[in-house]
PDB file of C-alpha atoms in Angstrom:
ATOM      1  CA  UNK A   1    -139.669  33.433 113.661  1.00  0.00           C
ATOM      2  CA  UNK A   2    -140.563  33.450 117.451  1.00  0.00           C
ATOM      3  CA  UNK A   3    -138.841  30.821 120.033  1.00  0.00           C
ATOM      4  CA  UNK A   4    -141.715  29.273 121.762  1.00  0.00           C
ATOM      5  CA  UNK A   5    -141.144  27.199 125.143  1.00  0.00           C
ATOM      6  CA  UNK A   6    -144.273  25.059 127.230  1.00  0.00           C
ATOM      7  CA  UNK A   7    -144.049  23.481 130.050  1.00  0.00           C
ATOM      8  CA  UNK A   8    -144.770  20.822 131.221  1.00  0.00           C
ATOM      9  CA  UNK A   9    -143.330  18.411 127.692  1.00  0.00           C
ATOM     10  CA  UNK A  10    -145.546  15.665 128.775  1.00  0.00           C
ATOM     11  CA  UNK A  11    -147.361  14.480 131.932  1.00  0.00           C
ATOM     12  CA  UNK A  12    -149.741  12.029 133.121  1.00  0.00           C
ATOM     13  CA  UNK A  13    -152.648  12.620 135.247  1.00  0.00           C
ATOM     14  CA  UNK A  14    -155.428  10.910 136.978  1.00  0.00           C
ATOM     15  CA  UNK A  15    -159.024  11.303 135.995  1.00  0.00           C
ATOM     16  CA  UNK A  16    -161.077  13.942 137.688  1.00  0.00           C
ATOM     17  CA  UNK A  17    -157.609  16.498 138.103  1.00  0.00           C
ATOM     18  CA  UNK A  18    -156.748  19.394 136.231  1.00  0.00           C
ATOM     19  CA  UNK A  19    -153.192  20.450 134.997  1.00  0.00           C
ATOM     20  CA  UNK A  20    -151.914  23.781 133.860  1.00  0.00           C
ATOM     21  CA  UNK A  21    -149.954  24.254 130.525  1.00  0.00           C
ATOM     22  CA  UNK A  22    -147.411  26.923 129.992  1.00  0.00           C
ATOM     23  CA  UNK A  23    -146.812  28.707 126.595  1.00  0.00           C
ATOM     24  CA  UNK A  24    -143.907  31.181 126.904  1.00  0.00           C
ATOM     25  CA  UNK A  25    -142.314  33.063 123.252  1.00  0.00           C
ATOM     26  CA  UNK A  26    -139.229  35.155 123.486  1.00  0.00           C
ATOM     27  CA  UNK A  27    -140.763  38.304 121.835  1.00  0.00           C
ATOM     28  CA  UNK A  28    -144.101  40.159 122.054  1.00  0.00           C
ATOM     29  CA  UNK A  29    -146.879  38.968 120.277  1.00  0.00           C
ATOM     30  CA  UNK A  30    -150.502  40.112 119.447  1.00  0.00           C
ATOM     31  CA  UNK A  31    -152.107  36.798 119.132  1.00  0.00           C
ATOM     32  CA  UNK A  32    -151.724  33.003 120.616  1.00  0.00           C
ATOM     33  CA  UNK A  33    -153.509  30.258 119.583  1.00  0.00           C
ATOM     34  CA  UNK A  34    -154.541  26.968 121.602  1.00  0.00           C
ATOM     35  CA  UNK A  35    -154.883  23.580 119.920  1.00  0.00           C
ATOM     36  CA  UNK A  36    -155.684  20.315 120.823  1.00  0.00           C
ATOM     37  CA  UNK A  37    -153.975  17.321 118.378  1.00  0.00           C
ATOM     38  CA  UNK A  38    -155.466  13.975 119.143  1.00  0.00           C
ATOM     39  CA  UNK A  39    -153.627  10.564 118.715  1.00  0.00           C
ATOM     40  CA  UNK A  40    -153.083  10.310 114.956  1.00  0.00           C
ATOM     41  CA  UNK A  41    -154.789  13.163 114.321  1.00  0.00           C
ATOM     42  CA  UNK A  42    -154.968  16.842 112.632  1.00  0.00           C
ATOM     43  CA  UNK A  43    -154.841  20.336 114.832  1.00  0.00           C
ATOM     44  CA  UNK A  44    -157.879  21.529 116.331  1.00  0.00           C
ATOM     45  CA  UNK A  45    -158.225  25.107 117.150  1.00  0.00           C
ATOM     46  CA  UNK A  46    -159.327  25.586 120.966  1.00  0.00           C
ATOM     47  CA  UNK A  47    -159.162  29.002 121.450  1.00  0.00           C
ATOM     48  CA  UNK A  48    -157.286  32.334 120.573  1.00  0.00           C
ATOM     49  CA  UNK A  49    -155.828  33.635 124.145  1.00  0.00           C
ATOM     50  CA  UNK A  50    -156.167  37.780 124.277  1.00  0.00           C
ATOM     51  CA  UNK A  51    -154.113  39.771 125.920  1.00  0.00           C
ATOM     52  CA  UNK A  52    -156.185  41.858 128.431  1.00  0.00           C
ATOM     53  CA  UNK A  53    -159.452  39.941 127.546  1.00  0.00           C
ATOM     54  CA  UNK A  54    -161.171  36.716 127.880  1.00  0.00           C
ATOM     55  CA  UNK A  55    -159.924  33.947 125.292  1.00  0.00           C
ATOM     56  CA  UNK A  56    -162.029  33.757 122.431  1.00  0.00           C
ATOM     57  CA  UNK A  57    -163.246  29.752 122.405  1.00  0.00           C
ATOM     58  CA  UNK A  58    -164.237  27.689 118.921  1.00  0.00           C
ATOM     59  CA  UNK A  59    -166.717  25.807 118.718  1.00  0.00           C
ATOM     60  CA  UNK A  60    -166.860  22.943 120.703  1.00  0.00           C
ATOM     61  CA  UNK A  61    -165.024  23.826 123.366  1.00  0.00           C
ATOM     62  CA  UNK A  62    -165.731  25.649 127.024  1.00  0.00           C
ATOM     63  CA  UNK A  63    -164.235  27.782 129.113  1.00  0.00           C
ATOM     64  CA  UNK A  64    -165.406  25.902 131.898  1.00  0.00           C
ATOM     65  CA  UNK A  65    -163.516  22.867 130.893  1.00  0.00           C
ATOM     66  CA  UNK A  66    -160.125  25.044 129.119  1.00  0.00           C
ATOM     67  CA  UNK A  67    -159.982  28.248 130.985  1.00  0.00           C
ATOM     68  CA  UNK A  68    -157.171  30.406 129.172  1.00  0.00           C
ATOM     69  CA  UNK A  69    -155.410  33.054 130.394  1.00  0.00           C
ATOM     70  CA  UNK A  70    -153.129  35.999 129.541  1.00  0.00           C
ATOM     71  CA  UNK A  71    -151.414  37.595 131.418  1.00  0.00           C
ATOM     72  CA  UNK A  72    -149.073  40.038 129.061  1.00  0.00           C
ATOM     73  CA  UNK A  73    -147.715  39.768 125.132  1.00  0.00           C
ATOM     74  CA  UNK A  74    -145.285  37.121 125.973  1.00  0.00           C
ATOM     75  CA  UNK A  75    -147.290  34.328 127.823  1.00  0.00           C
ATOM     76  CA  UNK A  76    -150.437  32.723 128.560  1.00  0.00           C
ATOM     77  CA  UNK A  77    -151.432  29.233 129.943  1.00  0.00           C
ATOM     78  CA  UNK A  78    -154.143  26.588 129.375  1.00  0.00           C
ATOM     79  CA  UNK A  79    -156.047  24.705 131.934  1.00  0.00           C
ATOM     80  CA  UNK A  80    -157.468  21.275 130.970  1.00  0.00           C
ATOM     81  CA  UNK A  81    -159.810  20.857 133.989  1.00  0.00           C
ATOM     82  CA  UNK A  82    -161.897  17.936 135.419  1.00  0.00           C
ATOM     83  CA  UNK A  83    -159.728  15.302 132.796  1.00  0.00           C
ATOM     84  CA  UNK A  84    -160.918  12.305 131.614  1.00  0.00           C
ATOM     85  CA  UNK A  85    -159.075   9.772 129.212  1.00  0.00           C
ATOM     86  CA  UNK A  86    -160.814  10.997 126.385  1.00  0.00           C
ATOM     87  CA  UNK A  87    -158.645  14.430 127.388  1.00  0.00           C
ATOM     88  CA  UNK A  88    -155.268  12.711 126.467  1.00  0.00           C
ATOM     89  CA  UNK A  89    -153.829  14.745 123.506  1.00  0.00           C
ATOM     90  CA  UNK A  90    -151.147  16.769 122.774  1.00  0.00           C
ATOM     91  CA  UNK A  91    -151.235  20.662 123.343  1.00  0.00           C
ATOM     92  CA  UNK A  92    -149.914  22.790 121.210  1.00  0.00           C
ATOM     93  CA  UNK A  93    -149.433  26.551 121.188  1.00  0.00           C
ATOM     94  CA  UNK A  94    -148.632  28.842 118.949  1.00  0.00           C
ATOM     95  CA  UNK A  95    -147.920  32.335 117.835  1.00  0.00           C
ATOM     96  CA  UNK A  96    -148.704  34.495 114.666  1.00  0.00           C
ATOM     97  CA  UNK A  97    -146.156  36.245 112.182  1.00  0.00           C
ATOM     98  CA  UNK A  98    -146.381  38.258 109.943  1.00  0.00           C
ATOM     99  CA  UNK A  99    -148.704  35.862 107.224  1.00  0.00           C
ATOM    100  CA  UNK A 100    -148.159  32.351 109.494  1.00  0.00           C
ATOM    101  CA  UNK A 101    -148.180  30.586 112.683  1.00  0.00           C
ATOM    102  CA  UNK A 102    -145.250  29.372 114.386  1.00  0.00           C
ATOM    103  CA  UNK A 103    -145.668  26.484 117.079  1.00  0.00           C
ATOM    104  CA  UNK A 104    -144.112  25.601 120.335  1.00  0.00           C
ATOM    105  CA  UNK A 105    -142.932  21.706 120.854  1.00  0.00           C
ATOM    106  CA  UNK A 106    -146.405  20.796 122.348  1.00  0.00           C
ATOM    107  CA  UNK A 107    -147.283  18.859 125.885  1.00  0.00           C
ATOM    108  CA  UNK A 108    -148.274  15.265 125.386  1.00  0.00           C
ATOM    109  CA  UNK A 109    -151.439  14.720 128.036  1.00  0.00           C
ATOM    110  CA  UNK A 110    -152.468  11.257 129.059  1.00  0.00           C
ATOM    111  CA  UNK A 111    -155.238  10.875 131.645  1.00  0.00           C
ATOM    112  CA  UNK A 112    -155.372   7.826 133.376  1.00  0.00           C
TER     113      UNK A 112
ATOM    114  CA  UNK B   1    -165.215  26.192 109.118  1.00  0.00           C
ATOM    115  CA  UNK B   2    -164.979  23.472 105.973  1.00  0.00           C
ATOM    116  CA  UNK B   3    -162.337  21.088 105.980  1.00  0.00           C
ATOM    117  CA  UNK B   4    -159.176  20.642 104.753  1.00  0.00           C
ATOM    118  CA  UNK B   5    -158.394  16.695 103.777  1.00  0.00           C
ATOM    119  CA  UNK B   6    -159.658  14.776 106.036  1.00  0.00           C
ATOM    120  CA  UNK B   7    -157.743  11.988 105.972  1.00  0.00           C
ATOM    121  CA  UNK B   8    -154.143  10.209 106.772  1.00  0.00           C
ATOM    122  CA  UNK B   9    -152.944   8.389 104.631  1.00  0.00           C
ATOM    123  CA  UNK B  10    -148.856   7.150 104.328  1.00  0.00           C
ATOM    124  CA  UNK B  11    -146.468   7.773 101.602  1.00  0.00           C
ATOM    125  CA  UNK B  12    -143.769   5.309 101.393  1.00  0.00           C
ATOM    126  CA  UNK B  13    -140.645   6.737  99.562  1.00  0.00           C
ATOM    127  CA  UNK B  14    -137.284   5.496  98.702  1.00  0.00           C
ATOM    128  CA  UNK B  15    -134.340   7.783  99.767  1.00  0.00           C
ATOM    129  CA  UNK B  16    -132.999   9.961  96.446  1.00  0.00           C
ATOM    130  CA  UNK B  17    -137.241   9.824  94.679  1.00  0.00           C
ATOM    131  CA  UNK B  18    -139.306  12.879  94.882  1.00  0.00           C
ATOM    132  CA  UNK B  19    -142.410  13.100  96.678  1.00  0.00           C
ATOM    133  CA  UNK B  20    -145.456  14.271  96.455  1.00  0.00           C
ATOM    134  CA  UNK B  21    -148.362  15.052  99.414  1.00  0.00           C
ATOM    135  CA  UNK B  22    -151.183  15.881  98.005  1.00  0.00           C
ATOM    136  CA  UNK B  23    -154.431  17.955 100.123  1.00  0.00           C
ATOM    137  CA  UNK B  24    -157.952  19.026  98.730  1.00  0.00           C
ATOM    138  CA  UNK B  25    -159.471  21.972 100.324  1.00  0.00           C
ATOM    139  CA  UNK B  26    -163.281  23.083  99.922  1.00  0.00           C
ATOM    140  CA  UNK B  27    -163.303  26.118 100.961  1.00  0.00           C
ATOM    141  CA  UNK B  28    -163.230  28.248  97.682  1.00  0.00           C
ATOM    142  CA  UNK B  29    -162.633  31.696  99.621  1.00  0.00           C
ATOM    143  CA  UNK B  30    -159.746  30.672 101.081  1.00  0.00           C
ATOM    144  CA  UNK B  31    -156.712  32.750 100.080  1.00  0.00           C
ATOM    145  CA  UNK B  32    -153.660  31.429 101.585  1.00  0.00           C
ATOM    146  CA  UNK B  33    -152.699  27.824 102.249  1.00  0.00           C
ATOM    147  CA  UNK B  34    -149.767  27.066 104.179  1.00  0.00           C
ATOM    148  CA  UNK B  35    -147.552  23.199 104.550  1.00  0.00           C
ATOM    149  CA  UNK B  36    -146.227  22.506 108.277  1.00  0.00           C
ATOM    150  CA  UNK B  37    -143.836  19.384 108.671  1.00  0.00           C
ATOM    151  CA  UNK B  38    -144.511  17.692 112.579  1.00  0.00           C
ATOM    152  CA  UNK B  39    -141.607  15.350 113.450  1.00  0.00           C
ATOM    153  CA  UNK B  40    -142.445  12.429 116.267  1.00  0.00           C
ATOM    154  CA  UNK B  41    -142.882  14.545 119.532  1.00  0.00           C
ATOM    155  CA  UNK B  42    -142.166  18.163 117.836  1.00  0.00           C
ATOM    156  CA  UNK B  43    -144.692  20.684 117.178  1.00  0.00           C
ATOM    157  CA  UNK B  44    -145.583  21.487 113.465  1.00  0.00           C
ATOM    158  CA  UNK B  45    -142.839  23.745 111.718  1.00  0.00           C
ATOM    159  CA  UNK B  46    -143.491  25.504 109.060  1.00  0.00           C
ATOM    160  CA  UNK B  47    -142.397  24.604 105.591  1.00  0.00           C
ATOM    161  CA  UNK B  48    -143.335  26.946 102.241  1.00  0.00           C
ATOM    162  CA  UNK B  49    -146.846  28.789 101.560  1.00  0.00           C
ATOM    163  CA  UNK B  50    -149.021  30.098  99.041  1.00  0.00           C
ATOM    164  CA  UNK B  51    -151.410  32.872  98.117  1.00  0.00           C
ATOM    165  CA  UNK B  52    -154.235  32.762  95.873  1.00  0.00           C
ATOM    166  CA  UNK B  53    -152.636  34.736  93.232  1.00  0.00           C
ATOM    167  CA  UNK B  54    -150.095  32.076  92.803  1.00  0.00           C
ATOM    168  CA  UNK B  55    -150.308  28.769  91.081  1.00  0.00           C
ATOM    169  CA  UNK B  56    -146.939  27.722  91.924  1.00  0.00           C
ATOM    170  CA  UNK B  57    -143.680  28.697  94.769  1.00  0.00           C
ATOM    171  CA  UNK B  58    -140.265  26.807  95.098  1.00  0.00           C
ATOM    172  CA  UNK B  59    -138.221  26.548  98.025  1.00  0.00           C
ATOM    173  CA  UNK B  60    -135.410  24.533  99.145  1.00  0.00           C
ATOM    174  CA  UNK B  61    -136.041  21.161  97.582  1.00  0.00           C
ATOM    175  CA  UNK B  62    -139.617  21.575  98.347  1.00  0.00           C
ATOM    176  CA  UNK B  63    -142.210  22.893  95.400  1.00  0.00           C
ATOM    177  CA  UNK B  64    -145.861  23.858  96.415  1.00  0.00           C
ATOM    178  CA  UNK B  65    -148.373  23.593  93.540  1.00  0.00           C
ATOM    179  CA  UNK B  66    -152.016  25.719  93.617  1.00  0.00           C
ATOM    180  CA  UNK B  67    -154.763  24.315  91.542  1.00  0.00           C
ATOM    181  CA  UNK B  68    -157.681  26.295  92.019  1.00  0.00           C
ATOM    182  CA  UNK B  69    -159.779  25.224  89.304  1.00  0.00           C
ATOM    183  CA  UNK B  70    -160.045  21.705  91.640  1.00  0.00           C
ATOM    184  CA  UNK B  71    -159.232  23.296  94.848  1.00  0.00           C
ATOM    185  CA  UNK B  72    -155.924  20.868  95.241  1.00  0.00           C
ATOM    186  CA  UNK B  73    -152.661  21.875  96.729  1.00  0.00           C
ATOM    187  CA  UNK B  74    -149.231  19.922  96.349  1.00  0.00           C
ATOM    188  CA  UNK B  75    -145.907  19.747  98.444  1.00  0.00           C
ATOM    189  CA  UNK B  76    -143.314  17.831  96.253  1.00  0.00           C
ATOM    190  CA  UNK B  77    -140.204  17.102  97.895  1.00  0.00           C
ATOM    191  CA  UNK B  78    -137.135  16.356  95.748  1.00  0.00           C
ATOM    192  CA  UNK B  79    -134.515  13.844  96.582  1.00  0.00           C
ATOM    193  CA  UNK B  80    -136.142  13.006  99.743  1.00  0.00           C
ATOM    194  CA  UNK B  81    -133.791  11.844 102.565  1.00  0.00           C
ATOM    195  CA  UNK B  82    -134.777  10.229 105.219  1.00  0.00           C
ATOM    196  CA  UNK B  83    -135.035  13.231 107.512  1.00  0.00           C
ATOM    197  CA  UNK B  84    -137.790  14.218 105.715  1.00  0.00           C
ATOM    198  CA  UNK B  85    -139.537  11.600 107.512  1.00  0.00           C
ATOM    199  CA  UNK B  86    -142.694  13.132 109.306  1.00  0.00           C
ATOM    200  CA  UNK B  87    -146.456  13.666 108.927  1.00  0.00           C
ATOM    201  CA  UNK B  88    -147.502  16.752 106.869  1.00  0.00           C
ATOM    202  CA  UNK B  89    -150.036  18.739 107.499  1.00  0.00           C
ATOM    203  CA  UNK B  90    -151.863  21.740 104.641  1.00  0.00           C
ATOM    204  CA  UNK B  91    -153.371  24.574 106.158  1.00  0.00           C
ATOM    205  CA  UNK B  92    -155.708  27.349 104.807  1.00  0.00           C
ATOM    206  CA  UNK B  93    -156.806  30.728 106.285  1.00  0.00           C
ATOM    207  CA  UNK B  94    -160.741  30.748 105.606  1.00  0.00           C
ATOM    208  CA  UNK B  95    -161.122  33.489 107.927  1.00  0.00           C
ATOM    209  CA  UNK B  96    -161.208  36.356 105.905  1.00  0.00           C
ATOM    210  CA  UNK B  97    -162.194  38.822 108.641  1.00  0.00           C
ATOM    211  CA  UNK B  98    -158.033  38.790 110.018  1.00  0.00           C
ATOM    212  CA  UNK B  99    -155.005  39.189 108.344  1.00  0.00           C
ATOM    213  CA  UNK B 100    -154.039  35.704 106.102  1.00  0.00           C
ATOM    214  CA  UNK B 101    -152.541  33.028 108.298  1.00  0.00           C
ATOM    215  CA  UNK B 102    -153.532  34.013 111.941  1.00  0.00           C
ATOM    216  CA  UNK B 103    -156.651  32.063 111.567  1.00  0.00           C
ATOM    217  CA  UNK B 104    -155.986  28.137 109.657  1.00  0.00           C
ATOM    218  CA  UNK B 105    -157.560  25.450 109.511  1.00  0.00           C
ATOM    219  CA  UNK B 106    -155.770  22.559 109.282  1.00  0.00           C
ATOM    220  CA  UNK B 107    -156.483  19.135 106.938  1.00  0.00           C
ATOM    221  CA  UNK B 108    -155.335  15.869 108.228  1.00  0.00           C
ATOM    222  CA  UNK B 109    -152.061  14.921 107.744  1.00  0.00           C
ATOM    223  CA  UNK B 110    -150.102  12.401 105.369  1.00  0.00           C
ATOM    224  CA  UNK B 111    -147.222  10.425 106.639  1.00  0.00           C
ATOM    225  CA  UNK B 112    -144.286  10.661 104.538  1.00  0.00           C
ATOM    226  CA  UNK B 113    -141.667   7.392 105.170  1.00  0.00           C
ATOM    227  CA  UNK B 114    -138.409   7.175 103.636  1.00  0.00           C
ATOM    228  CA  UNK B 115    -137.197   4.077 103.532  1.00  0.00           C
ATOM    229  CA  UNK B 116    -133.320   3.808 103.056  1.00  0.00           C
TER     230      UNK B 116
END
């Protein structure tokens, strides 16, 4: 299974700012994945980050307001812009193998 | 995509008794299901799966059960210890357009508590 990193663990932010999350995995990999996990709550599915290409978005949610990018196999970051409270979550990443999807330790988001 | 149980409920076990988490699904195409563990500030890790083909797979201590028929999954835990404290989480890949498991969709979560 991959070794998946993200930076920052946790942070809090003020309404109206934006903050950058970091996904990094020690091997190559085709696809990443972007969820949101609200307090108490199940995994959403954001967006699948492509390499090369703009992230592909579910529905719901706007590149506008979670711009992805990509940069290269190993890597890719998530933007939460424009936060409000309703924003505060955790953020997960994660990576496929070969049938599942491996996870990085998240980043715990609250927006004051 | 349809859901995967939607709720979370809490399972309270004594230390040494077997558990069992229990998820409905309603999506009748989907053709692998998957069980993730998430300990307090960790990301989900993953625990046994399951293919369509398969009513039942064992792993260490943990036992996933495939009912198709009612479109229920099982994780039973044997002689649960306390470090198997944590919320668990069923997946299934409904996304039959990709390869089984990069796409999921995930069903709420039950929190398993071991009491000592």
């Amino acid at each position: 299974s991959a070794v998946i990193s993200q930076k920052p663990s946790r942070d809090i932010c003020q309404r109206g700012t934006s903050l950058t999350i970091q996904c990094q995995v020690d091997s190559q990999v085709t696809m990443m994945f972007w969820y949101r996990q609200q307090p108490g709550q199940s995994l959403t599915l954001i967006a699948t980050a492509n390499q090369g290409s703009e992230a592909t978005y579910e529905s719901g949610f706007v590149i506008d307001k979670f711009p992805i990018s990509r940069p290269n196999l190993t890597f890719s970051t998530l933007t939460v812009s424009n936060m409000s409270p309703e924003d505060s979550s955790i953020y997960l990443c994660s990576v496929a193998g070969a049938d599942t999807q491996y996870f990085g330790p998240g980043t715990r988001l609250t927006v004051l | 995509g349809e859901n995967v149980g939607l709720h979370l409920p809490t399972l309270s076990v004594q230390e040494g008794d077997n558990s069992i988490i229990n998820c409905a699904y309603s999506n009748s195409a989907s053709d692998y299901f998957i069980w993730y563990k998430q300990e307090s500030g960790k990301g989900p890790q993953f625990i046994i799966d399951i293919r369509s083909n398969m009513d039942k797979r064992q792993g260490q201590r943990v036992t996933v059960l495939l009912n198709k028929t009612v479109k229920h999954l099982s994780l039973q835990i044997a002689a649960t210890q306390p470090g198997d404290s944590a919320v668990y989480f069923c997946a299934e890949n409904w996304d039959l357009r990709v390869h089984a498991g990069n796409m999921l969709t995930f069903g709420g979560g039950t929190r398993l508590m071991v009491k000592p």
